[in-house]
Amino acid sequence: MFSFTEGIGDMTLAYQCFRLTLANNNDHPEAYNNLGVLELRKGHVDMARAFFQAAYVIAPHMYEPHYNWAALSDQLGDLQSSYNAAKRSVDAFPNHVDSKELLKQLKHHFSLL
């Protein structure tokens, strides 16, 4: 999910906007998810994971934080966490192509073990 400020490349402004959103409403899952994306872009993996987790705890029906958690876990080699999160993402949004593709890759990987 990208905001206008991210689209024009102003990550600092985007970060400030999402922080202000949370100051106004600390149960805003989209803001947590987007902060996770920004932290990941900065290379702050632990912060990104914390923001993704906050987002999916608040809104388990959203597929984005589940997918972002799955993709990050896959990159870090935590395949079981990646699989579980990808499955939750597909459950939340069955037509999300990236989630389905990641889940397919993980199932294939597990079948080779």
Short mmCIF file of C-alpha atoms in Angstrom, two decimals:
data_model
loop_
_atom_site.label_atom_id
_atom_site.label_comp_id
_atom_site.label_asym_id
_atom_site.label_seq_id
_atom_site.Cartn_x
_atom_site.Cartn_y
_atom_site.Cartn_z
CA MET A 1 0.00 0.00 0.00
CA PHE A 2 1.46 3.35 -0.97
CA SER A 3 0.41 6.83 -0.10
CA PHE A 4 0.73 9.91 -2.27
CA THR A 5 3.88 11.00 -0.43
CA GLU A 6 5.51 7.65 -1.08
CA GLY A 7 4.53 7.88 -4.73
CA ILE A 8 6.35 11.18 -5.13
CA GLY A 9 9.33 9.80 -3.22
CA ASP A 10 9.15 11.84 -0.01
CA MET A 11 9.70 9.06 2.50
CA THR A 12 10.34 11.47 5.37
CA LEU A 13 6.99 13.16 4.85
CA ALA A 14 5.28 9.78 4.47
CA TYR A 15 6.85 8.59 7.72
CA GLN A 16 5.71 11.74 9.52
CA CYS A 17 2.18 11.39 8.16
CA PHE A 18 1.88 7.79 9.34
CA ARG A 19 3.26 8.74 12.77
CA LEU A 20 0.72 11.56 13.02
CA THR A 21 -2.01 9.12 12.05
CA LEU A 22 -0.99 6.88 14.95
CA ALA A 23 -0.86 9.85 17.31
CA ASN A 24 -4.48 10.52 16.37
CA ASN A 25 -5.56 6.86 16.30
CA ASN A 26 -3.16 4.28 17.69
CA ASP A 27 -5.32 1.45 16.30
CA HIS A 28 -4.78 2.33 12.63
CA PRO A 29 -3.52 -0.86 10.95
CA GLU A 30 -2.76 0.73 7.58
CA ALA A 31 -0.42 3.23 9.24
CA TYR A 32 1.40 0.44 11.09
CA ASN A 33 1.72 -1.58 7.90
CA ASN A 34 3.02 1.36 5.90
CA LEU A 35 5.49 2.28 8.64
CA GLY A 36 6.70 -1.30 8.41
CA VAL A 37 7.28 -0.89 4.68
CA LEU A 38 9.21 2.33 5.27
CA GLU A 39 11.32 0.78 8.04
CA LEU A 40 12.10 -2.15 5.79
CA ARG A 41 13.27 0.23 3.08
CA LYS A 42 15.60 1.77 5.65
CA GLY A 43 16.95 -1.69 6.49
CA HIS A 44 15.40 -1.76 9.96
CA VAL A 45 14.13 -5.34 9.86
CA ASP A 46 13.15 -5.63 13.52
CA MET A 47 11.14 -2.41 13.41
CA ALA A 48 9.46 -3.51 10.19
CA ARG A 49 8.47 -6.83 11.75
CA ALA A 50 7.07 -5.06 14.81
CA PHE A 51 4.96 -2.72 12.67
CA PHE A 52 3.66 -5.57 10.47
CA GLN A 53 2.78 -7.58 13.56
CA ALA A 54 0.97 -4.62 15.13
CA ALA A 55 -1.02 -4.17 11.92
CA TYR A 56 -2.16 -7.78 11.63
CA VAL A 57 -3.00 -8.07 15.33
CA ILE A 58 -5.25 -5.01 15.06
CA ALA A 59 -6.77 -6.05 11.72
CA PRO A 60 -6.40 -9.78 11.05
CA HIS A 61 -8.77 -9.40 8.09
CA MET A 62 -6.21 -7.28 6.16
CA TYR A 63 -4.02 -9.24 3.77
CA GLU A 64 -1.24 -6.65 3.36
CA PRO A 65 0.48 -7.00 6.75
CA HIS A 66 0.27 -10.78 6.52
CA TYR A 67 1.83 -10.73 3.07
CA ASN A 68 4.53 -8.26 4.11
CA TRP A 69 5.36 -10.45 7.13
CA ALA A 70 5.45 -13.51 4.87
CA ALA A 71 7.73 -11.89 2.30
CA LEU A 72 10.10 -10.59 4.97
CA SER A 73 10.18 -13.94 6.78
CA ASP A 74 10.93 -15.67 3.49
CA GLN A 75 13.84 -13.30 2.85
CA LEU A 76 15.17 -13.98 6.35
CA GLY A 77 14.93 -17.75 5.86
CA ASP A 78 12.12 -18.25 8.38
CA LEU A 79 10.11 -20.40 6.01
CA GLN A 80 7.60 -21.71 8.54
CA SER A 81 6.62 -18.18 9.62
CA SER A 82 6.51 -17.16 5.98
CA TYR A 83 4.20 -20.06 5.13
CA ASN A 84 1.85 -19.32 8.03
CA ALA A 85 1.66 -15.62 7.17
CA ALA A 86 1.19 -16.28 3.44
CA LYS A 87 -1.65 -18.65 4.28
CA ARG A 88 -3.31 -15.97 6.44
CA SER A 89 -2.88 -13.49 3.59
CA VAL A 90 -4.55 -15.83 1.10
CA ASP A 91 -7.32 -16.55 3.61
CA ALA A 92 -7.92 -12.80 3.92
CA PHE A 93 -7.74 -12.13 0.16
CA PRO A 94 -7.90 -15.32 -1.95
CA ASN A 95 -7.13 -13.48 -5.20
CA HIS A 96 -3.89 -11.82 -4.06
CA VAL A 97 -1.47 -13.10 -6.69
CA ASP A 98 1.77 -12.41 -4.81
CA SER A 99 0.53 -14.25 -1.70
CA LYS A 100 -0.60 -17.23 -3.75
CA GLU A 101 2.72 -17.34 -5.59
CA LEU A 102 4.74 -17.20 -2.37
CA LEU A 103 2.57 -19.90 -0.83
CA LYS A 104 3.07 -22.06 -3.92
CA GLN A 105 6.86 -21.61 -3.75
CA LEU A 106 6.91 -22.46 -0.06
CA LYS A 107 4.78 -25.58 -0.56
CA HIS A 108 7.16 -26.68 -3.31
CA HIS A 109 10.16 -26.05 -1.07
CA PHE A 110 8.60 -28.05 1.78
CA SER A 111 7.76 -30.92 -0.58
CA LEU A 112 11.47 -31.27 -1.36
CA LEU A 113 12.39 -31.77 2.30
#
